[in-house]
JSON list of C-alpha atoms and ligand atoms in Angstrom, two decimals:
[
{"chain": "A", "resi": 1, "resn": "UNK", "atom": "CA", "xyz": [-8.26, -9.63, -5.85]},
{"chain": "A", "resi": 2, "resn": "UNK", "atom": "CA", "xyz": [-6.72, -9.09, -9.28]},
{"chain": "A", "resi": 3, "resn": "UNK", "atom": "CA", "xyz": [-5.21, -12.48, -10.79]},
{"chain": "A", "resi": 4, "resn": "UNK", "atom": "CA", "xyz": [-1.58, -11.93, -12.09]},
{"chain": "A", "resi": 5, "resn": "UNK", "atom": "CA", "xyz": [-0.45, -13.23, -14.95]},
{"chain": "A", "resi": 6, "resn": "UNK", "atom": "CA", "xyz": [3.14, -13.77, -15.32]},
{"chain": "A", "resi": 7, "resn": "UNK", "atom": "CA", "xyz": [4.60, -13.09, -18.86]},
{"chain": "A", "resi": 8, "resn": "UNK", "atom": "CA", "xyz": [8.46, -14.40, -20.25]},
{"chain": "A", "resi": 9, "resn": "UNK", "atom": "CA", "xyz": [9.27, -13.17, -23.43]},
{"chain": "A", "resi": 10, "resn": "UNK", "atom": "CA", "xyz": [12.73, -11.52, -24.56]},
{"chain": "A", "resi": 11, "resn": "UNK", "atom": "CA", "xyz": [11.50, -9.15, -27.24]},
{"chain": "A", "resi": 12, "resn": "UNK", "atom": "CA", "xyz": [10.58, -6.57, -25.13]},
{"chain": "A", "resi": 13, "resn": "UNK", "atom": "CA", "xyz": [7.91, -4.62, -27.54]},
{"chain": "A", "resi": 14, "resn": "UNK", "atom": "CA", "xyz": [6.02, -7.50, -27.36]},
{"chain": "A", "resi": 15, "resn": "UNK", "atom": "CA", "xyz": [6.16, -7.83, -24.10]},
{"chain": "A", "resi": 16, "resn": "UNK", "atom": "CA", "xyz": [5.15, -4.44, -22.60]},
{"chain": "A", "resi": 17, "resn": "UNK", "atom": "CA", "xyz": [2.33, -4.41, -25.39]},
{"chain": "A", "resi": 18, "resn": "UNK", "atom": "CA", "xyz": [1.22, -7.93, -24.00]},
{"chain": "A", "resi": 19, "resn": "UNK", "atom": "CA", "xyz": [1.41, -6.52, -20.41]},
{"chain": "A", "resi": 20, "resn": "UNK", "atom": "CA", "xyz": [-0.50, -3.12, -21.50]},
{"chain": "A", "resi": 21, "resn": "UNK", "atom": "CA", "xyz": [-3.60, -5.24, -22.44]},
{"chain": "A", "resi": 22, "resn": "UNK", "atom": "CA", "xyz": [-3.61, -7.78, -20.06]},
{"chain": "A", "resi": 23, "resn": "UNK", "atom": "CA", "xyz": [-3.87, -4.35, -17.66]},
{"chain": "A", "resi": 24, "resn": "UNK", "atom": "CA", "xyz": [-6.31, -3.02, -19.17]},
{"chain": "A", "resi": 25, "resn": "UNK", "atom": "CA", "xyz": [-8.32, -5.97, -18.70]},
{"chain": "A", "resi": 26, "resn": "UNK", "atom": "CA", "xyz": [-8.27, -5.77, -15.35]},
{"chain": "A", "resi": 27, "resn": "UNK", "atom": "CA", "xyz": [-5.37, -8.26, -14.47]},
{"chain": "A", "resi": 28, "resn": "UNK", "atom": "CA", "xyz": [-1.95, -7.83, -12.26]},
{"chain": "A", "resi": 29, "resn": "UNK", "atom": "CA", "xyz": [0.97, -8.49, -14.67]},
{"chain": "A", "resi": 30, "resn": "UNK", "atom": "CA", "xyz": [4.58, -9.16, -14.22]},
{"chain": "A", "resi": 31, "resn": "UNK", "atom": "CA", "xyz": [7.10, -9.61, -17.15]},
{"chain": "A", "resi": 32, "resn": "UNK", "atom": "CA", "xyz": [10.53, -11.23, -17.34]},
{"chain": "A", "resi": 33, "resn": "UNK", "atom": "CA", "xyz": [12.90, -11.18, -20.47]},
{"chain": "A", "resi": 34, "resn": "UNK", "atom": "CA", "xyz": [14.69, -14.27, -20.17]},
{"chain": "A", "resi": 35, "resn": "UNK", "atom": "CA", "xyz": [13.74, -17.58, -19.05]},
{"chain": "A", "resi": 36, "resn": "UNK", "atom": "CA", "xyz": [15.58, -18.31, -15.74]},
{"chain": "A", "resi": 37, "resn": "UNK", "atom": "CA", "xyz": [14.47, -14.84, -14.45]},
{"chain": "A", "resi": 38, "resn": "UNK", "atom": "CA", "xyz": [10.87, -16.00, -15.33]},
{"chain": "A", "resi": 39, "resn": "UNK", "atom": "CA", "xyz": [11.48, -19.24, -13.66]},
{"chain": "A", "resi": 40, "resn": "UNK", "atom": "CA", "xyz": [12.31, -17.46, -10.49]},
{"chain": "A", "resi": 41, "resn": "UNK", "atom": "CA", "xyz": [9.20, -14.91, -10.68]},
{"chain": "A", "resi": 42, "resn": "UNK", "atom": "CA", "xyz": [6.98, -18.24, -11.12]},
{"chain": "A", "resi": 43, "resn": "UNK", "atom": "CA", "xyz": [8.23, -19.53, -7.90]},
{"chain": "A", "resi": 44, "resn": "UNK", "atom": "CA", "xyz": [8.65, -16.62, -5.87]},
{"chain": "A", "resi": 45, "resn": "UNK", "atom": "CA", "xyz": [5.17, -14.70, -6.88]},
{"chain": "A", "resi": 46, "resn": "UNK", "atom": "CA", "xyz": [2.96, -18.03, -7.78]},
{"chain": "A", "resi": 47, "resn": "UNK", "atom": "CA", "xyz": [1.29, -16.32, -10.81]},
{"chain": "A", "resi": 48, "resn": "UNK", "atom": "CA", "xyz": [-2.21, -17.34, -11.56]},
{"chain": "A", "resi": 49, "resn": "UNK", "atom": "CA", "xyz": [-1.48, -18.25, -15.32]},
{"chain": "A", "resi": 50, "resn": "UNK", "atom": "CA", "xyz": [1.88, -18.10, -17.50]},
{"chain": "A", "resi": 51, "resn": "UNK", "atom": "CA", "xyz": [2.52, -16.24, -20.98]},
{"chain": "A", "resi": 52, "resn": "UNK", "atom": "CA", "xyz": [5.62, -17.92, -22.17]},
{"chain": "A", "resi": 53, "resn": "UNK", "atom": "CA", "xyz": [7.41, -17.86, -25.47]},
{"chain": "A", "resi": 54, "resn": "UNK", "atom": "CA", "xyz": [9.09, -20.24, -26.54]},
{"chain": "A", "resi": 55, "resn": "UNK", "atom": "CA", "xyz": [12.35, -19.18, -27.60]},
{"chain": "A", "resi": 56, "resn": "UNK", "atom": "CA", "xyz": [13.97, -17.18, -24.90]},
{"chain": "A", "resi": 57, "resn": "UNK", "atom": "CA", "xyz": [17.99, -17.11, -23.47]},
{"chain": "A", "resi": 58, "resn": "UNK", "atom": "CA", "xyz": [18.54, -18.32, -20.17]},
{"chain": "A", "resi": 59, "resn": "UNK", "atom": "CA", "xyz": [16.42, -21.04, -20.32]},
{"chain": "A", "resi": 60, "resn": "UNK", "atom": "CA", "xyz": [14.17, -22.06, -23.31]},
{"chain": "A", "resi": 61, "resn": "UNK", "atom": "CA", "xyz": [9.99, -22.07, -23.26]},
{"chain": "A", "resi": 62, "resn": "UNK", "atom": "CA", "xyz": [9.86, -25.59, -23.48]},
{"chain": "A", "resi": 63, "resn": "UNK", "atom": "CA", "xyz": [12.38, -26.09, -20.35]},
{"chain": "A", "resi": 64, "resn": "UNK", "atom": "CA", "xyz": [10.66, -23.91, -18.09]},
{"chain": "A", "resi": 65, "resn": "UNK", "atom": "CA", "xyz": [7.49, -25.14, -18.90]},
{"chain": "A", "resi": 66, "resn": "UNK", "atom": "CA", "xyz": [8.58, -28.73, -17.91]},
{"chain": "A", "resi": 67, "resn": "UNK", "atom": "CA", "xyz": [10.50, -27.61, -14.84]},
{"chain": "A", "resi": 68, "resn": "UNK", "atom": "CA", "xyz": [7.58, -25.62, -13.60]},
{"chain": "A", "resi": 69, "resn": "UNK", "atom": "CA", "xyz": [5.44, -28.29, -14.04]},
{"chain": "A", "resi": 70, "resn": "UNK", "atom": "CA", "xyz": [7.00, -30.56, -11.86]},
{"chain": "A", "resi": 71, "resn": "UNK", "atom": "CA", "xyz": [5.69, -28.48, -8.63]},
{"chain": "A", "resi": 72, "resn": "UNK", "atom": "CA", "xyz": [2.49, -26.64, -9.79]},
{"chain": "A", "resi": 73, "resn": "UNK", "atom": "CA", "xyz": [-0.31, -26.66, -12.20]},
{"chain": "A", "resi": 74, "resn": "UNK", "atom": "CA", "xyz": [-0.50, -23.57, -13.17]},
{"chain": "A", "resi": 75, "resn": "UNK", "atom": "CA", "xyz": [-1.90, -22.88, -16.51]},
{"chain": "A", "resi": 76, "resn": "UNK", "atom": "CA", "xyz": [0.37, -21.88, -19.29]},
{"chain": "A", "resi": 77, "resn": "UNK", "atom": "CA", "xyz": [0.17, -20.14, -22.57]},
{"chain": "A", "resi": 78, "resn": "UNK", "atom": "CA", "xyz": [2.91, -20.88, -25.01]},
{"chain": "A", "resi": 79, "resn": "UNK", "atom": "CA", "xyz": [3.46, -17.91, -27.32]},
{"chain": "A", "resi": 80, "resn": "UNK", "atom": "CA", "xyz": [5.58, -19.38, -30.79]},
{"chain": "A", "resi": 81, "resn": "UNK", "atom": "CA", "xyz": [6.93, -17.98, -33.82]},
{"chain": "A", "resi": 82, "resn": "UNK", "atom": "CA", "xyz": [7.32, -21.35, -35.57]},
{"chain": "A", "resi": 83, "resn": "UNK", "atom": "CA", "xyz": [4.14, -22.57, -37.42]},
{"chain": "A", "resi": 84, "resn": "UNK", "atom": "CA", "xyz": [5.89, -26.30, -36.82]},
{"chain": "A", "resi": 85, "resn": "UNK", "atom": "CA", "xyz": [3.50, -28.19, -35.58]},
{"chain": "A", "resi": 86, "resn": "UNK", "atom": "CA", "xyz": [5.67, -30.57, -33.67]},
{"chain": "A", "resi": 87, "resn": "UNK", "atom": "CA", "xyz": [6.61, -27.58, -31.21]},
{"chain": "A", "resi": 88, "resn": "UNK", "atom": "CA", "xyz": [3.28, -26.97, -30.36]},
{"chain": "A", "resi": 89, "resn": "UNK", "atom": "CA", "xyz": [2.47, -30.79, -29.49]},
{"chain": "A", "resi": 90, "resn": "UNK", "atom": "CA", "xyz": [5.50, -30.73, -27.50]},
{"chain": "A", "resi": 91, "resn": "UNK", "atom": "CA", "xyz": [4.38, -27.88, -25.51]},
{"chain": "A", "resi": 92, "resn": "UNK", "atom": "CA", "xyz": [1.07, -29.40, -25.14]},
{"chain": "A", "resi": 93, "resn": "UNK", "atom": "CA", "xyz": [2.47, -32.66, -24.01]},
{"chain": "A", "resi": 94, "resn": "UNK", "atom": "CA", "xyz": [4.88, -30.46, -21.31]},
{"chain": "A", "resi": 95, "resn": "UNK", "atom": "CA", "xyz": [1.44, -29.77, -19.86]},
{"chain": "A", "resi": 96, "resn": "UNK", "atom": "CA", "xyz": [1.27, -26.24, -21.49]},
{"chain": "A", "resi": 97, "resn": "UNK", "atom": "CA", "xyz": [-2.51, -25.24, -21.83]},
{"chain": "A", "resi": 98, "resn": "UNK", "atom": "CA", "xyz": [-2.86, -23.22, -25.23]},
{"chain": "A", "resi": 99, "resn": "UNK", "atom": "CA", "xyz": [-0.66, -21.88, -27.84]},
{"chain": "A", "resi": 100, "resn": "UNK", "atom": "CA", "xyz": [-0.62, -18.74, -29.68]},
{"chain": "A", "resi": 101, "resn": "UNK", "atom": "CA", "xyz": [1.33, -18.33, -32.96]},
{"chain": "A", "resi": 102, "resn": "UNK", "atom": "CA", "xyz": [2.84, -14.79, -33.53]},
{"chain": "A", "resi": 103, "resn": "UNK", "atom": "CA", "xyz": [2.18, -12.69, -35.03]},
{"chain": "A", "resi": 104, "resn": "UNK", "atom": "CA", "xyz": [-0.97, -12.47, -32.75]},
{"chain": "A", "resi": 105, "resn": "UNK", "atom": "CA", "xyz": [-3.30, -9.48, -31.97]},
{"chain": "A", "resi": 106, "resn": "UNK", "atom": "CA", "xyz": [-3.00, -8.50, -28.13]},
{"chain": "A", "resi": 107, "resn": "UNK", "atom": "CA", "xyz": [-7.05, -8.89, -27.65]},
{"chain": "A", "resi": 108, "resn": "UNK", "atom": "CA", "xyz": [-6.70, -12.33, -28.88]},
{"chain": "A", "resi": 109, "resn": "UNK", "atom": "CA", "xyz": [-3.70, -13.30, -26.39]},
{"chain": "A", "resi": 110, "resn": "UNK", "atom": "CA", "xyz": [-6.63, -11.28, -23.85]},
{"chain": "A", "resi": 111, "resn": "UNK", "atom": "CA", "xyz": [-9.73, -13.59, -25.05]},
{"chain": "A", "resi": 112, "resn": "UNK", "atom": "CA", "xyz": [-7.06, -16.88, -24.40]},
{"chain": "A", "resi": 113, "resn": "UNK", "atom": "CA", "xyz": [-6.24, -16.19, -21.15]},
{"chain": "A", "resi": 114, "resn": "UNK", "atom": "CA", "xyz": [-9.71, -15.35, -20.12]},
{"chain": "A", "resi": 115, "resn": "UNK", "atom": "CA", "xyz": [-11.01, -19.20, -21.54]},
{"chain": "A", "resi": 116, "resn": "UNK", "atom": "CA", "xyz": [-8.04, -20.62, -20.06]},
{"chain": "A", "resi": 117, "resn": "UNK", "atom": "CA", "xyz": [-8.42, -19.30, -16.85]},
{"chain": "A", "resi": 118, "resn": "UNK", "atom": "CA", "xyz": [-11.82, -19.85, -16.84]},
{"chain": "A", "resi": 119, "resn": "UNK", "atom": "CA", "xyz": [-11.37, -23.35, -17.45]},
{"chain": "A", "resi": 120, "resn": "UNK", "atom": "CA", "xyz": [-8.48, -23.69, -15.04]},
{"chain": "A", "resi": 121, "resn": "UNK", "atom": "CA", "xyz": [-11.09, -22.91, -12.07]},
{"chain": "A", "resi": 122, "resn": "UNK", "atom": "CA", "xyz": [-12.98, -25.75, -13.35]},
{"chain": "A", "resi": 123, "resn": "UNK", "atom": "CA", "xyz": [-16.66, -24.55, -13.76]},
{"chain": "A", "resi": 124, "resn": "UNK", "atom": "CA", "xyz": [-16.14, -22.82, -10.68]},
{"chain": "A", "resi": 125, "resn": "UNK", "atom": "CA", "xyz": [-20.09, -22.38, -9.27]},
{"chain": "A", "resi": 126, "resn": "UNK", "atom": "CA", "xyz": [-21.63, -18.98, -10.31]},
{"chain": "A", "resi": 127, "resn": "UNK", "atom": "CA", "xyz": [-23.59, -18.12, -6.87]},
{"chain": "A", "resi": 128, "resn": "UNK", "atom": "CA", "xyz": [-27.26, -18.49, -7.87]},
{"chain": "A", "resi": 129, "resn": "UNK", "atom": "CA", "xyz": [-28.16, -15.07, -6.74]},
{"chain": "A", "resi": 130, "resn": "UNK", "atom": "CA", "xyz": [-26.49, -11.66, -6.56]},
{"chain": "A", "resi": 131, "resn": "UNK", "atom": "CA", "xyz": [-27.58, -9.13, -3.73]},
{"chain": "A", "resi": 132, "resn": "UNK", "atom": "CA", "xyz": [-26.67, -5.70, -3.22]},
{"chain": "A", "resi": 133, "resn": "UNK", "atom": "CA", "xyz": [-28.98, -3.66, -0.60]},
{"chain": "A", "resi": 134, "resn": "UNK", "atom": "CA", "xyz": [-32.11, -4.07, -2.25]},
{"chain": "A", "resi": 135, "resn": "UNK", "atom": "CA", "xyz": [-31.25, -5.56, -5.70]},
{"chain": "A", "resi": 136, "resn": "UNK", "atom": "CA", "xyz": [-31.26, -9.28, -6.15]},
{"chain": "A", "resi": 137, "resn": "UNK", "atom": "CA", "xyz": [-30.14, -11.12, -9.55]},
{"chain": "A", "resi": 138, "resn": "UNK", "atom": "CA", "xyz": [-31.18, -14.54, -10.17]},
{"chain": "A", "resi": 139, "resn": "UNK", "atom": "CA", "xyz": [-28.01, -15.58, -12.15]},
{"chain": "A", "resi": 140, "resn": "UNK", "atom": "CA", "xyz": [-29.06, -18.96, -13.43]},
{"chain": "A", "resi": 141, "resn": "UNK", "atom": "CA", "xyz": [-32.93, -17.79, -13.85]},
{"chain": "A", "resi": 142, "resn": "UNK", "atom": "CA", "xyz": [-31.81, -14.42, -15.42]},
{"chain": "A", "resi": 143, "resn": "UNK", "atom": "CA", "xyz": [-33.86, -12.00, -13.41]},
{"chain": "A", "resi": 144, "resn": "UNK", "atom": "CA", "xyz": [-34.02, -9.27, -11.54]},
{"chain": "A", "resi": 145, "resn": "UNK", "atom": "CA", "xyz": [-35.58, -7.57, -8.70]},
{"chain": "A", "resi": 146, "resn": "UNK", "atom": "CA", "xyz": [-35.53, -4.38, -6.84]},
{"chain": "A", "resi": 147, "resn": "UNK", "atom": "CA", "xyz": [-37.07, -4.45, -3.38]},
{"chain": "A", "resi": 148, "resn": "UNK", "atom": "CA", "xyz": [-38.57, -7.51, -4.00]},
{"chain": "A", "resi": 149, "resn": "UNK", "atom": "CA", "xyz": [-39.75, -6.32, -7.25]},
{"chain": "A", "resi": 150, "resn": "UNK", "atom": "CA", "xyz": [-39.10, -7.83, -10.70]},
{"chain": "A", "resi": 151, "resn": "UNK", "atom": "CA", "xyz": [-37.86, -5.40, -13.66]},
{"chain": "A", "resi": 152, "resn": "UNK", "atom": "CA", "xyz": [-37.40, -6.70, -16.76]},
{"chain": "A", "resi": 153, "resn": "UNK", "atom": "CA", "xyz": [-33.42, -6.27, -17.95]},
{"chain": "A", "resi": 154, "resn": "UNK", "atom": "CA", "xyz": [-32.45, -6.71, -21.90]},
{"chain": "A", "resi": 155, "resn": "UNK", "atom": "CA", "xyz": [-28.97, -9.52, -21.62]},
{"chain": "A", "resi": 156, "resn": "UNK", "atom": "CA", "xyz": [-27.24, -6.34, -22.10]},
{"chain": "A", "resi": 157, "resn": "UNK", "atom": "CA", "xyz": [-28.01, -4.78, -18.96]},
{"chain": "A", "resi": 158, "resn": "UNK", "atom": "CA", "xyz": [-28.14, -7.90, -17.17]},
{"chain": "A", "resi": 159, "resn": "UNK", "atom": "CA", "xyz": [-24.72, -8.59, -18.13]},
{"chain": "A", "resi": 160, "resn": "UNK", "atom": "CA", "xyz": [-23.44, -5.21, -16.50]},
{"chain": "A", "resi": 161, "resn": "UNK", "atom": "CA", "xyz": [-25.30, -4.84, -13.67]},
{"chain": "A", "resi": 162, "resn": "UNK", "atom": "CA", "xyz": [-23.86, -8.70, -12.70]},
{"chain": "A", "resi": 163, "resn": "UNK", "atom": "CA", "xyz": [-20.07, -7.16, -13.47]},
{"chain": "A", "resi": 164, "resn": "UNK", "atom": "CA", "xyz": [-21.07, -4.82, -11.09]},
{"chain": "A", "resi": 165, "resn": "UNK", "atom": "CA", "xyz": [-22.50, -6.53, -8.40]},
{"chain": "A", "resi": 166, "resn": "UNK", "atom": "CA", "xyz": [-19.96, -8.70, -8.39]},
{"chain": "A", "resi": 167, "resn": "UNK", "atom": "CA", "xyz": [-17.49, -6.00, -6.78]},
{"chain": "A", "resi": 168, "resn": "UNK", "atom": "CA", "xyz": [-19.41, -3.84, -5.59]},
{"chain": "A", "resi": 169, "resn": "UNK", "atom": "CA", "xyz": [-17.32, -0.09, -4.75]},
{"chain": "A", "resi": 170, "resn": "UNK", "atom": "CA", "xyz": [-15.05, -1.57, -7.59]},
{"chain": "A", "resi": 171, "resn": "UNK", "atom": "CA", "xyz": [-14.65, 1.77, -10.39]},
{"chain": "A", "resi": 172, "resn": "UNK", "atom": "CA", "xyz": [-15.29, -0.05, -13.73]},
{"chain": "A", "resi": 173, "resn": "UNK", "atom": "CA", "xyz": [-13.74, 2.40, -16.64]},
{"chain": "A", "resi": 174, "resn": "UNK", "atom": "CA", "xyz": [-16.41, 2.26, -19.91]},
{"chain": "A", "resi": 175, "resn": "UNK", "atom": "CA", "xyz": [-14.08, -0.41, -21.79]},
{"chain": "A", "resi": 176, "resn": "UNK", "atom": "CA", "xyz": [-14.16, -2.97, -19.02]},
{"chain": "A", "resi": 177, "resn": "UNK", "atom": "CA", "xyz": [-17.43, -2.76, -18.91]},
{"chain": "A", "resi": 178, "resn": "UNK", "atom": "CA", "xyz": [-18.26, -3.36, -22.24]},
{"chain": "A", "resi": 179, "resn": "UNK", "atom": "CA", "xyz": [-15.44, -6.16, -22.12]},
{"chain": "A", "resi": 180, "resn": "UNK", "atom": "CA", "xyz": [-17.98, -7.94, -19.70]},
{"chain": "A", "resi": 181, "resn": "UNK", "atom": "CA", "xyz": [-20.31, -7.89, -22.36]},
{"chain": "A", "resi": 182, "resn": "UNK", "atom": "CA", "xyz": [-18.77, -8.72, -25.40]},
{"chain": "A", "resi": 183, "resn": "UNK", "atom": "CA", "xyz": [-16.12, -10.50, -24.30]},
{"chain": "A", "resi": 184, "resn": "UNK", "atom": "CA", "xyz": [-13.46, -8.45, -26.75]},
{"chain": "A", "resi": 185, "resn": "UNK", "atom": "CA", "xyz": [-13.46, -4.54, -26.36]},
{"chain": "A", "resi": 186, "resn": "UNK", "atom": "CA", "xyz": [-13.81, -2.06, -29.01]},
{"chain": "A", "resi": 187, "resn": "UNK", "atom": "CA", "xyz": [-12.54, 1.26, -27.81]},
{"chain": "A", "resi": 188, "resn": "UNK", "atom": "CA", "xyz": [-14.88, 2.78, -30.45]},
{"chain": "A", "resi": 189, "resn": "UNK", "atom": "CA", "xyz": [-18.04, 1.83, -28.64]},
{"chain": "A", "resi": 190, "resn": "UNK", "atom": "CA", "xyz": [-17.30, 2.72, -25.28]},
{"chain": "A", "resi": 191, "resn": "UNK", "atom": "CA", "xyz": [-19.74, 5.32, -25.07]},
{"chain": "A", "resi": 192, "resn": "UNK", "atom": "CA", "xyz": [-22.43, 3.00, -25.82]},
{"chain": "A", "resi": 193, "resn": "UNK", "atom": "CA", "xyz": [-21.83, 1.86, -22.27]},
{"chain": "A", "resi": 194, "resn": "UNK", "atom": "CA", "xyz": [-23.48, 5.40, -21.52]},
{"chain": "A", "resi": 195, "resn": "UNK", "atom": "CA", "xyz": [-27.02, 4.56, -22.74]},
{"chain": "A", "resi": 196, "resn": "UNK", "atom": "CA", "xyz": [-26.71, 1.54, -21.27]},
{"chain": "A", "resi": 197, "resn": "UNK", "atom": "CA", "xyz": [-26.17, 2.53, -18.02]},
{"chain": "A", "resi": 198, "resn": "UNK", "atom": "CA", "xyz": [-28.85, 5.47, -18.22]},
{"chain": "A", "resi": 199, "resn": "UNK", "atom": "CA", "xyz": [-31.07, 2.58, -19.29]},
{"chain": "A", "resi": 200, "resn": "UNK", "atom": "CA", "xyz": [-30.58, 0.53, -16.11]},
{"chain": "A", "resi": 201, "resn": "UNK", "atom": "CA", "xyz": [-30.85, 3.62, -14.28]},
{"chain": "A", "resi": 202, "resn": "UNK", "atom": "CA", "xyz": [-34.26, 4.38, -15.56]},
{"chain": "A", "resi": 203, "resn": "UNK", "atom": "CA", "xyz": [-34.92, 0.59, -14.51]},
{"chain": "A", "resi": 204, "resn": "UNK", "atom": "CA", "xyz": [-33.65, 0.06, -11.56]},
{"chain": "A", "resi": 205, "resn": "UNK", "atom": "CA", "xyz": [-33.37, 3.70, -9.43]},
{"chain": "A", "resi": 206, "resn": "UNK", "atom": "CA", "xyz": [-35.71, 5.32, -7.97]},
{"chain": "A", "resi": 207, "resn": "UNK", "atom": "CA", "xyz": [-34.76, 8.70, -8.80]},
{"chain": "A", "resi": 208, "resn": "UNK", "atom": "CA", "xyz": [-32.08, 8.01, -12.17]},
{"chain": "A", "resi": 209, "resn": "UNK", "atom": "CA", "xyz": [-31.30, 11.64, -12.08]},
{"chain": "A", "resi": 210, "resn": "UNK", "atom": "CA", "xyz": [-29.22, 10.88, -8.54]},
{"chain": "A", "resi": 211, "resn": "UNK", "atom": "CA", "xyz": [-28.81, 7.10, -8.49]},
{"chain": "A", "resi": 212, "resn": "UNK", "atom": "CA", "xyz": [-28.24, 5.59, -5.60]},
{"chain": "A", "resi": 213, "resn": "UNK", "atom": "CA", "xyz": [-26.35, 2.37, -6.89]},
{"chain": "A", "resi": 214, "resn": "UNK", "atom": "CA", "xyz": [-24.87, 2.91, -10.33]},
{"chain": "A", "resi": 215, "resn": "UNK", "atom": "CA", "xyz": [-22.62, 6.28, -9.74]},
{"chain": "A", "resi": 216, "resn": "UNK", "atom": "CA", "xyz": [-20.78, 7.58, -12.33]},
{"chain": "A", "resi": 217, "resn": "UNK", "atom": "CA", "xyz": [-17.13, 8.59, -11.64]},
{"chain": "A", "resi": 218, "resn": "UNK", "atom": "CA", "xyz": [-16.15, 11.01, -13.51]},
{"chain": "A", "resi": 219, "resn": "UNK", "atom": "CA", "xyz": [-13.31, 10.79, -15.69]},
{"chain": "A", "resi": 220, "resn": "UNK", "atom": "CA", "xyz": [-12.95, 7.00, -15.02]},
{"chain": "A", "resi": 221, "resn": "UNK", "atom": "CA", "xyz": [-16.65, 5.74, -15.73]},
{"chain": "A", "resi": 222, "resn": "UNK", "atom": "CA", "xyz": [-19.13, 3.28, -13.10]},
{"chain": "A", "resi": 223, "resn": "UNK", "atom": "CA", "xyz": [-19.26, 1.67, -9.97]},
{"chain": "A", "resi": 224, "resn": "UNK", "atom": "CA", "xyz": [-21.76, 0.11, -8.03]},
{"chain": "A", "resi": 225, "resn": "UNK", "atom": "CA", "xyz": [-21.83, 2.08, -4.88]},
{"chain": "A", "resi": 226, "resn": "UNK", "atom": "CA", "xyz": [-20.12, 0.48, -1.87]},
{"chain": "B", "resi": 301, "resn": "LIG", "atom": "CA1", "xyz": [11.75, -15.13, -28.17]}
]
């Protein structure tokens, strides 16, 4: 299920360009323009992480932030204009869980939510093995098998196979799947993702001309057949 992020922020470019990335990235995302309608959306849709700026009508960054707080751990971004340091302490003493100054580049407010919501499920246990029909990943050993046998996979390929099998049936578009790999995107090299995946094909199919478990969806990119 796709985690939603909830953003509150009153200049609305900002905002739709905010909610455009976080999107792309794979994540639900709702946006409010003032800070008592974000308020409402955080206790009404229980968002899995908060974008909030910190000067907004209705009811201020800082505010919200505290009165969420009383009732939920969510994490929260703060998004600020002012360089001050002291607002950025405060927000981090409110319980707030990162701050980004603006101007900021959408891919980086992307990269911070990923670490914080990564660290907000605490470690949470990679399963030690992957398994889809006859393919097995070792996650923690960093191999791979097909049918019991092992084939050797560059990090590369291990990386996107692993996206994969973690939903399987789920269509993966070529940027998302070089997200998983890089961790930032760059819409330049998407059709790297290509040789990639003809490379695992070669590796792990038995006939890569009609692949079994990477099919390609055309127009949209990858899946891992479910
Ligand atoms: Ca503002």
């Amino acid at each position: 299920m796709k985690e939603t992020i909830l953003v509150v922020e009153d200049e609305v470019k900002i905002a739709r360009l905010v909610r455009d990335y976080l999107e792309n990235a794979g994540y639900r995302v709702l946006t409010a323009h003032r800070g008592d309608e974000g308020l409402a959306l955080a206790r009404s849709e229980r968002p899995d992480l908060i974008i909030l700026d910190l000067m907004l009508p209705g009811l201020d960054g800082l505010d919200l932030c505290r009165t969420v707080r009383r009732d939920s751990q969510v994490p929260v971004i703060m998004l600020t204009a002012r360089a001050d340091e002291a607002d950025r302490l405060i927000g981090l003493e409110l319980g707030a869980d990162d701050y980004i100054v603006k101007p900021f580049s959408p891919r980086e407010v992307v990269a911070r939510v990923r670490a914080v919501l990564r660290r907000a499920r605490g470690g949470e246990p990679e399963p030690e093995a992957l398994r889809y029909e006859d393919l097995e990943l070792d996650v923690a050993g960093h191999t791979a098998a097909v049918a019991g046998r092992p084939v050797e996979l560059t990090p590369t390929e291990f990386a996107l196979l692993a996206a994969m099998m973690r939903a399987p049936g789920r269509v993966f578009s070529r940027l998302q799947l070089l997200d998983q790999v890089q961790g930032e995107a760059y819409e330049g090299y998407e059709r790297t993702i290509d040789a990639h995946i003809k490379n695992l094909r070669q590796k792990i199919e038995a006939d890569p001309r009609s692949p079994r478990y990477i099919v390609t969806v055309y127009g949209v990119g990858y899946k891992l057949s479910a």
